[in-house]
Amino acid sequence: MKIGIIGAINQEIKTLKKIIHPYIKNNISNIKLYQGKFKKNIIFLIKSGIGKVAASMSTMTLINLYQPDIIINSGSAGSLNALLKIGDIIIPEKTCYYDVDLINFGYALGQVPKYPEKFIINDKIYNFCKKNTSKYELKCTKGLIVSGDSFIRKNSRIKSLKNKFPHAIAVEMESAAIAQVCYTFNIPLIVIKSISDLSDNSATFNFKKNISIASFQSAKFVKIILENLNNM
């Protein structure tokens, strides 16, 4: 099986690089790609860069060059749920953009024309992930994760996002863009994130303090998925 893994920044791929070591490193323009193995599977690990466009370009590059059987988006997110704490793992059932607004043309908030209102994670894949969280006694939360090109760092922004997307549990900057590309090319997607901050007035400080913890937590669960993926 060929598996693509996408993380936005160095911290989000650091542990994953160790998992697939030894690897071959390639630079494709600004995209850094590491090709290695885990058990019998070929792994293509990409550092995409931050934001929706960077994530889309990296996903498209991954699909065009290597035709992965499945893509995993691993990394960090800011909490929008009071029950989520730093280091908690989230496995969203669906994702959408929070900064797309075409409601005056009859679309739902966050919906891109000609695409579904939300990008839904495949039921079989989601249930497989949920089964493994129970098996390894990991605390994981399901729900909606929203993406946009801003780092959310104010209590007022949290309130606004919760009003617009009451079912959202977390916010970040890449997963919906990756999901849109995967949807277009019919590639199964798993999104695994860990909480780095609470998206509040202290978010910048907490992100810098906790990004390594969050990245390690998400990578830890990615490894569990890789260990069991062939049994899905």
PDB file of N, CA and C in Angstrom, residues 71-149:
ATOM      1  N   ILE A  71      -4.507   9.000   2.149  1.00  0.00           N
ATOM      2  CA  ILE A  71      -3.744  10.150   2.651  1.00  0.00           C
ATOM      3  C   ILE A  71      -4.135  10.403   4.098  1.00  0.00           C
ATOM      4  N   ILE A  72      -3.124  10.700   4.915  1.00  0.00           N
ATOM      5  CA  ILE A  72      -3.331  11.045   6.320  1.00  0.00           C
ATOM      6  C   ILE A  72      -2.848  12.474   6.537  1.00  0.00           C
ATOM      7  N   ASN A  73      -3.696  13.310   7.095  1.00  0.00           N
ATOM      8  CA  ASN A  73      -3.288  14.662   7.491  1.00  0.00           C
ATOM      9  C   ASN A  73      -3.078  14.678   8.998  1.00  0.00           C
ATOM     10  N   SER A  74      -1.836  14.893   9.399  1.00  0.00           N
ATOM     11  CA  SER A  74      -1.472  14.857  10.820  1.00  0.00           C
ATOM     12  C   SER A  74      -0.976  16.224  11.266  1.00  0.00           C
ATOM     13  N   GLY A  75      -1.273  16.585  12.518  1.00  0.00           N
ATOM     14  CA  GLY A  75      -0.753  17.859  13.009  1.00  0.00           C
ATOM     15  C   GLY A  75      -1.500  18.393  14.206  1.00  0.00           C
ATOM     16  N   SER A  76      -1.549  19.712  14.296  1.00  0.00           N
ATOM     17  CA  SER A  76      -2.099  20.390  15.474  1.00  0.00           C
ATOM     18  C   SER A  76      -3.353  21.175  15.113  1.00  0.00           C
ATOM     19  N   ALA A  77      -4.109  21.527  16.150  1.00  0.00           N
ATOM     20  CA  ALA A  77      -5.324  22.329  15.963  1.00  0.00           C
ATOM     21  C   ALA A  77      -5.609  23.107  17.230  1.00  0.00           C
ATOM     22  N   GLY A  78      -6.383  24.171  17.086  1.00  0.00           N
ATOM     23  CA  GLY A  78      -6.838  24.940  18.235  1.00  0.00           C
ATOM     24  C   GLY A  78      -8.217  24.465  18.664  1.00  0.00           C
ATOM     25  N   SER A  79      -8.431  24.366  19.947  1.00  0.00           N
ATOM     26  CA  SER A  79      -9.702  23.863  20.467  1.00  0.00           C
ATOM     27  C   SER A  79     -10.822  24.897  20.328  1.00  0.00           C
ATOM     28  N   LEU A  80     -12.008  24.412  19.997  1.00  0.00           N
ATOM     29  CA  LEU A  80     -13.232  25.217  20.054  1.00  0.00           C
ATOM     30  C   LEU A  80     -14.235  24.592  21.023  1.00  0.00           C
ATOM     31  N   ASN A  81     -13.775  23.604  21.765  1.00  0.00           N
ATOM     32  CA  ASN A  81     -14.631  22.856  22.683  1.00  0.00           C
ATOM     33  C   ASN A  81     -14.014  22.903  24.070  1.00  0.00           C
ATOM     34  N   ALA A  82     -14.780  23.351  25.043  1.00  0.00           N
ATOM     35  CA  ALA A  82     -14.256  23.532  26.403  1.00  0.00           C
ATOM     36  C   ALA A  82     -13.754  22.234  27.019  1.00  0.00           C
ATOM     37  N   LEU A  83     -14.219  21.098  26.504  1.00  0.00           N
ATOM     38  CA  LEU A  83     -13.809  19.809  27.065  1.00  0.00           C
ATOM     39  C   LEU A  83     -12.467  19.334  26.521  1.00  0.00           C
ATOM     40  N   LEU A  84     -12.004  19.954  25.439  1.00  0.00           N
ATOM     41  CA  LEU A  84     -10.728  19.552  24.839  1.00  0.00           C
ATOM     42  C   LEU A  84      -9.572  20.288  25.503  1.00  0.00           C
ATOM     43  N   LYS A  85      -8.544  19.534  25.846  1.00  0.00           N
ATOM     44  CA  LYS A  85      -7.373  20.082  26.515  1.00  0.00           C
ATOM     45  C   LYS A  85      -6.128  19.886  25.647  1.00  0.00           C
ATOM     46  N   ILE A  86      -5.046  20.556  26.043  1.00  0.00           N
ATOM     47  CA  ILE A  86      -3.782  20.449  25.317  1.00  0.00           C
ATOM     48  C   ILE A  86      -3.352  18.988  25.244  1.00  0.00           C
ATOM     49  N   GLY A  87      -3.014  18.540  24.031  1.00  0.00           N
ATOM     50  CA  GLY A  87      -2.551  17.171  23.831  1.00  0.00           C
ATOM     51  C   GLY A  87      -3.643  16.175  23.511  1.00  0.00           C
ATOM     52  N   ASP A  88      -4.912  16.561  23.679  1.00  0.00           N
ATOM     53  CA  ASP A  88      -6.007  15.659  23.314  1.00  0.00           C
ATOM     54  C   ASP A  88      -5.995  15.413  21.809  1.00  0.00           C
ATOM     55  N   ILE A  89      -6.354  14.203  21.424  1.00  0.00           N
ATOM     56  CA  ILE A  89      -6.395  13.824  20.015  1.00  0.00           C
ATOM     57  C   ILE A  89      -7.817  13.973  19.491  1.00  0.00           C
ATOM     58  N   ILE A  90      -7.936  14.512  18.291  1.00  0.00           N
ATOM     59  CA  ILE A  90      -9.251  14.590  17.654  1.00  0.00           C
ATOM     60  C   ILE A  90      -9.195  13.902  16.295  1.00  0.00           C
ATOM     61  N   ILE A  91     -10.265  13.189  15.986  1.00  0.00           N
ATOM     62  CA  ILE A  91     -10.410  12.535  14.684  1.00  0.00           C
ATOM     63  C   ILE A  91     -11.728  13.025  14.101  1.00  0.00           C
ATOM     64  N   PRO A  92     -11.699  14.085  13.329  1.00  0.00           N
ATOM     65  CA  PRO A  92     -12.956  14.650  12.830  1.00  0.00           C
ATOM     66  C   PRO A  92     -13.679  13.716  11.871  1.00  0.00           C
ATOM     67  N   GLU A  93     -14.996  13.720  11.975  1.00  0.00           N
ATOM     68  CA  GLU A  93     -15.836  12.989  11.026  1.00  0.00           C
ATOM     69  C   GLU A  93     -16.012  13.782   9.740  1.00  0.00           C
ATOM     70  N   LYS A  94     -15.845  15.113   9.849  1.00  0.00           N
ATOM     71  CA  LYS A  94     -16.031  15.968   8.685  1.00  0.00           C
ATOM     72  C   LYS A  94     -15.259  17.267   8.871  1.00  0.00           C
ATOM     73  N   THR A  95     -15.028  17.945   7.760  1.00  0.00           N
ATOM     74  CA  THR A  95     -14.298  19.210   7.788  1.00  0.00           C
ATOM     75  C   THR A  95     -14.885  20.150   6.744  1.00  0.00           C
ATOM     76  N   CYS A  96     -14.729  21.454   6.995  1.00  0.00           N
ATOM     77  CA  CYS A  96     -15.157  22.456   6.012  1.00  0.00           C
ATOM     78  C   CYS A  96     -14.367  23.737   6.249  1.00  0.00           C
ATOM     79  N   TYR A  97     -14.512  24.691   5.329  1.00  0.00           N
ATOM     80  CA  TYR A  97     -13.875  25.993   5.477  1.00  0.00           C
ATOM     81  C   TYR A  97     -14.738  26.899   6.352  1.00  0.00           C
ATOM     82  N   TYR A  98     -14.092  27.680   7.205  1.00  0.00           N
ATOM     83  CA  TYR A  98     -14.856  28.688   7.947  1.00  0.00           C
ATOM     84  C   TYR A  98     -14.811  30.048   7.256  1.00  0.00           C
ATOM     85  N   ASP A  99     -13.946  30.200   6.256  1.00  0.00           N
ATOM     86  CA  ASP A  99     -13.785  31.507   5.609  1.00  0.00           C
ATOM     87  C   ASP A  99     -14.263  31.514   4.152  1.00  0.00           C
ATOM     88  N   VAL A 100     -15.165  30.600   3.822  1.00  0.00           N
ATOM     89  CA  VAL A 100     -15.825  30.616   2.512  1.00  0.00           C
ATOM     90  C   VAL A 100     -17.286  30.988   2.733  1.00  0.00           C
ATOM     91  N   ASP A 101     -17.739  32.041   2.071  1.00  0.00           N
ATOM     92  CA  ASP A 101     -19.098  32.541   2.298  1.00  0.00           C
ATOM     93  C   ASP A 101     -19.753  32.897   0.966  1.00  0.00           C
ATOM     94  N   LEU A 102     -20.595  31.987   0.477  1.00  0.00           N
ATOM     95  CA  LEU A 102     -21.373  32.221  -0.738  1.00  0.00           C
ATOM     96  C   LEU A 102     -22.852  31.974  -0.462  1.00  0.00           C
ATOM     97  N   ILE A 103     -23.271  32.313   0.754  1.00  0.00           N
ATOM     98  CA  ILE A 103     -24.652  32.022   1.151  1.00  0.00           C
ATOM     99  C   ILE A 103     -25.665  32.821   0.329  1.00  0.00           C
ATOM    100  N   ASN A 104     -25.236  33.974  -0.196  1.00  0.00           N
ATOM    101  CA  ASN A 104     -26.149  34.774  -1.028  1.00  0.00           C
ATOM    102  C   ASN A 104     -26.453  34.100  -2.362  1.00  0.00           C
ATOM    103  N   PHE A 105     -25.672  33.068  -2.715  1.00  0.00           N
ATOM    104  CA  PHE A 105     -25.926  32.285  -3.925  1.00  0.00           C
ATOM    105  C   PHE A 105     -26.574  30.937  -3.611  1.00  0.00           C
ATOM    106  N   GLY A 106     -26.989  30.772  -2.361  1.00  0.00           N
ATOM    107  CA  GLY A 106     -27.716  29.564  -1.999  1.00  0.00           C
ATOM    108  C   GLY A 106     -26.876  28.446  -1.427  1.00  0.00           C
ATOM    109  N   TYR A 107     -25.598  28.713  -1.175  1.00  0.00           N
ATOM    110  CA  TYR A 107     -24.729  27.686  -0.594  1.00  0.00           C
ATOM    111  C   TYR A 107     -24.699  27.812   0.927  1.00  0.00           C
ATOM    112  N   ALA A 108     -24.367  26.714   1.577  1.00  0.00           N
ATOM    113  CA  ALA A 108     -24.193  26.750   3.028  1.00  0.00           C
ATOM    114  C   ALA A 108     -22.904  27.494   3.366  1.00  0.00           C
ATOM    115  N   LEU A 109     -22.847  28.063   4.551  1.00  0.00           N
ATOM    116  CA  LEU A 109     -21.621  28.727   4.989  1.00  0.00           C
ATOM    117  C   LEU A 109     -20.490  27.699   5.025  1.00  0.00           C
ATOM    118  N   GLY A 110     -19.375  28.039   4.376  1.00  0.00           N
ATOM    119  CA  GLY A 110     -18.240  27.124   4.318  1.00  0.00           C
ATOM    120  C   GLY A 110     -18.222  26.230   3.102  1.00  0.00           C
ATOM    121  N   GLN A 111     -19.275  26.277   2.301  1.00  0.00           N
ATOM    122  CA  GLN A 111     -19.380  25.379   1.144  1.00  0.00           C
ATOM    123  C   GLN A 111     -18.807  26.014  -0.112  1.00  0.00           C
ATOM    124  N   VAL A 112     -17.999  25.240  -0.836  1.00  0.00           N
ATOM    125  CA  VAL A 112     -17.459  25.654  -2.126  1.00  0.00           C
ATOM    126  C   VAL A 112     -18.420  25.175  -3.220  1.00  0.00           C
ATOM    127  N   PRO A 113     -18.738  26.011  -4.199  1.00  0.00           N
ATOM    128  CA  PRO A 113     -19.635  25.578  -5.274  1.00  0.00           C
ATOM    129  C   PRO A 113     -19.169  24.278  -5.935  1.00  0.00           C
ATOM    130  N   LYS A 114     -20.132  23.416  -6.224  1.00  0.00           N
ATOM    131  CA  LYS A 114     -19.920  22.108  -6.854  1.00  0.00           C
ATOM    132  C   LYS A 114     -19.275  21.092  -5.915  1.00  0.00           C
ATOM    133  N   TYR A 115     -19.185  21.444  -4.642  1.00  0.00           N
ATOM    134  CA  TYR A 115     -18.670  20.511  -3.637  1.00  0.00           C
ATOM    135  C   TYR A 115     -19.702  20.371  -2.523  1.00  0.00           C
ATOM    136  N   PRO A 116     -19.614  19.299  -1.736  1.00  0.00           N
ATOM    137  CA  PRO A 116     -20.595  19.118  -0.655  1.00  0.00           C
ATOM    138  C   PRO A 116     -20.465  20.178   0.424  1.00  0.00           C
ATOM    139  N   GLU A 117     -21.506  20.296   1.216  1.00  0.00           N
ATOM    140  CA  GLU A 117     -21.518  21.276   2.306  1.00  0.00           C
ATOM    141  C   GLU A 117     -20.372  21.033   3.284  1.00  0.00           C
ATOM    142  N   LYS A 118     -20.119  19.768   3.587  1.00  0.00           N
ATOM    143  CA  LYS A 118     -18.994  19.354   4.435  1.00  0.00           C
ATOM    144  C   LYS A 118     -18.280  18.208   3.729  1.00  0.00           C
ATOM    145  N   PHE A 119     -16.977  18.123   3.923  1.00  0.00           N
ATOM    146  CA  PHE A 119     -16.234  16.972   3.415  1.00  0.00           C
ATOM    147  C   PHE A 119     -16.272  15.889   4.491  1.00  0.00           C
ATOM    148  N   ILE A 120     -16.919  14.771   4.178  1.00  0.00           N
ATOM    149  CA  ILE A 120     -17.163  13.714   5.150  1.00  0.00           C
ATOM    150  C   ILE A 120     -16.065  12.663   5.056  1.00  0.00           C
ATOM    151  N   ILE A 121     -15.506  12.288   6.196  1.00  0.00           N
ATOM    152  CA  ILE A 121     -14.531  11.203   6.228  1.00  0.00           C
ATOM    153  C   ILE A 121     -15.272   9.887   6.003  1.00  0.00           C
ATOM    154  N   ASN A 122     -14.724   9.047   5.130  1.00  0.00           N
ATOM    155  CA  ASN A 122     -15.311   7.749   4.812  1.00  0.00           C
ATOM    156  C   ASN A 122     -15.652   6.966   6.081  1.00  0.00           C
ATOM    157  N   ASP A 123     -16.885   6.428   6.139  1.00  0.00           N
ATOM    158  CA  ASP A 123     -17.354   5.722   7.340  1.00  0.00           C
ATOM    159  C   ASP A 123     -16.442   4.571   7.736  1.00  0.00           C
ATOM    160  N   LYS A 124     -16.010   3.796   6.757  1.00  0.00           N
ATOM    161  CA  LYS A 124     -15.154   2.638   7.042  1.00  0.00           C
ATOM    162  C   LYS A 124     -13.845   3.088   7.680  1.00  0.00           C
ATOM    163  N   ILE A 125     -13.266   4.151   7.139  1.00  0.00           N
ATOM    164  CA  ILE A 125     -12.004   4.668   7.673  1.00  0.00           C
ATOM    165  C   ILE A 125     -12.212   5.254   9.059  1.00  0.00           C
ATOM    166  N   TYR A 126     -13.295   6.024   9.221  1.00  0.00           N
ATOM    167  CA  TYR A 126     -13.544   6.641  10.521  1.00  0.00           C
ATOM    168  C   TYR A 126     -13.768   5.588  11.597  1.00  0.00           C
ATOM    169  N   ASN A 127     -14.551   4.564  11.287  1.00  0.00           N
ATOM    170  CA  ASN A 127     -14.811   3.500  12.260  1.00  0.00           C
ATOM    171  C   ASN A 127     -13.550   2.712  12.580  1.00  0.00           C
ATOM    172  N   PHE A 128     -12.690   2.552  11.577  1.00  0.00           N
ATOM    173  CA  PHE A 128     -11.398   1.898  11.800  1.00  0.00           C
ATOM    174  C   PHE A 128     -10.561   2.700  12.795  1.00  0.00           C
ATOM    175  N   CYS A 129     -10.514   4.011  12.623  1.00  0.00           N
ATOM    176  CA  CYS A 129      -9.771   4.870  13.555  1.00  0.00           C
ATOM    177  C   CYS A 129     -10.368   4.795  14.956  1.00  0.00           C
ATOM    178  N   LYS A 130     -11.687   4.864  15.032  1.00  0.00           N
ATOM    179  CA  LYS A 130     -12.367   4.832  16.327  1.00  0.00           C
ATOM    180  C   LYS A 130     -12.102   3.514  17.052  1.00  0.00           C
ATOM    181  N   LYS A 131     -12.097   2.421  16.295  1.00  0.00           N
ATOM    182  CA  LYS A 131     -11.821   1.102  16.868  1.00  0.00           C
ATOM    183  C   LYS A 131     -10.432   1.063  17.490  1.00  0.00           C
ATOM    184  N   ASN A 132      -9.462   1.682  16.819  1.00  0.00           N
ATOM    185  CA  ASN A 132      -8.092   1.664  17.330  1.00  0.00           C
ATOM    186  C   ASN A 132      -7.895   2.602  18.515  1.00  0.00           C
ATOM    187  N   THR A 133      -8.685   3.656  18.598  1.00  0.00           N
ATOM    188  CA  THR A 133      -8.591   4.501  19.796  1.00  0.00           C
ATOM    189  C   THR A 133      -9.065   3.729  21.017  1.00  0.00           C
ATOM    190  N   SER A 134     -10.100   2.923  20.847  1.00  0.00           N
ATOM    191  CA  SER A 134     -10.599   2.108  21.958  1.00  0.00           C
ATOM    192  C   SER A 134      -9.600   1.014  22.312  1.00  0.00           C
ATOM    193  N   LYS A 135      -9.038   0.399  21.293  1.00  0.00           N
ATOM    194  CA  LYS A 135      -8.090  -0.699  21.492  1.00  0.00           C
ATOM    195  C   LYS A 135      -6.885  -0.255  22.301  1.00  0.00           C
ATOM    196  N   TYR A 136      -6.404   0.952  22.036  1.00  0.00           N
ATOM    197  CA  TYR A 136      -5.208   1.456  22.715  1.00  0.00           C
ATOM    198  C   TYR A 136      -5.545   2.422  23.851  1.00  0.00           C
ATOM    199  N   GLU A 137      -6.826   2.492  24.201  1.00  0.00           N
ATOM    200  CA  GLU A 137      -7.303   3.299  25.329  1.00  0.00           C
ATOM    201  C   GLU A 137      -6.868   4.764  25.216  1.00  0.00           C
ATOM    202  N   LEU A 138      -7.002   5.298  24.007  1.00  0.00           N
ATOM    203  CA  LEU A 138      -6.681   6.704  23.772  1.00  0.00           C
ATOM    204  C   LEU A 138      -7.946   7.543  23.891  1.00  0.00           C
ATOM    205  N   LYS A 139      -7.796   8.727  24.460  1.00  0.00           N
ATOM    206  CA  LYS A 139      -8.921   9.652  24.531  1.00  0.00           C
ATOM    207  C   LYS A 139      -8.983  10.449  23.231  1.00  0.00           C
ATOM    208  N   CYS A 140     -10.019  10.205  22.452  1.00  0.00           N
ATOM    209  CA  CYS A 140     -10.177  10.904  21.187  1.00  0.00           C
ATOM    210  C   CYS A 140     -11.581  11.476  21.088  1.00  0.00           C
ATOM    211  N   THR A 141     -11.698  12.592  20.394  1.00  0.00           N
ATOM    212  CA  THR A 141     -12.984  13.267  20.245  1.00  0.00           C
ATOM    213  C   THR A 141     -13.337  13.361  18.769  1.00  0.00           C
ATOM    214  N   LYS A 142     -14.604  13.113  18.452  1.00  0.00           N
ATOM    215  CA  LYS A 142     -15.060  13.212  17.073  1.00  0.00           C
ATOM    216  C   LYS A 142     -15.814  14.526  16.882  1.00  0.00           C
ATOM    217  N   GLY A 143     -16.115  14.857  15.624  1.00  0.00           N
ATOM    218  CA  GLY A 143     -16.877  16.068  15.357  1.00  0.00           C
ATOM    219  C   GLY A 143     -16.410  16.768  14.100  1.00  0.00           C
ATOM    220  N   LEU A 144     -16.733  18.040  13.998  1.00  0.00           N
ATOM    221  CA  LEU A 144     -16.381  18.867  12.844  1.00  0.00           C
ATOM    222  C   LEU A 144     -15.136  19.686  13.149  1.00  0.00           C
ATOM    223  N   ILE A 145     -14.199  19.706  12.196  1.00  0.00           N
ATOM    224  CA  ILE A 145     -13.042  20.600  12.295  1.00  0.00           C
ATOM    225  C   ILE A 145     -13.144  21.603  11.148  1.00  0.00           C
ATOM    226  N   VAL A 146     -12.896  22.874  11.439  1.00  0.00           N
ATOM    227  CA  VAL A 146     -13.023  23.917  10.419  1.00  0.00           C
ATOM    228  C   VAL A 146     -11.648  24.502  10.092  1.00  0.00           C
ATOM    229  N   SER A 147     -11.473  24.870   8.819  1.00  0.00           N
ATOM    230  CA  SER A 147     -10.175  25.337   8.324  1.00  0.00           C
ATOM    231  C   SER A 147     -10.289  26.717   7.695  1.00  0.00           C
ATOM    232  N   GLY A 148      -9.220  27.493   7.826  1.00  0.00           N
ATOM    233  CA  GLY A 148      -9.156  28.803   7.189  1.00  0.00           C
ATOM    234  C   GLY A 148      -7.759  29.365   7.276  1.00  0.00           C
ATOM    235  N   ASP A 149      -7.536  30.468   6.601  1.00  0.00           N
ATOM    236  CA  ASP A 149      -6.195  31.041   6.514  1.00  0.00           C
ATOM    237  C   ASP A 149      -5.913  32.068   7.601  1.00  0.00           C
TER     238      ASP A 149
END
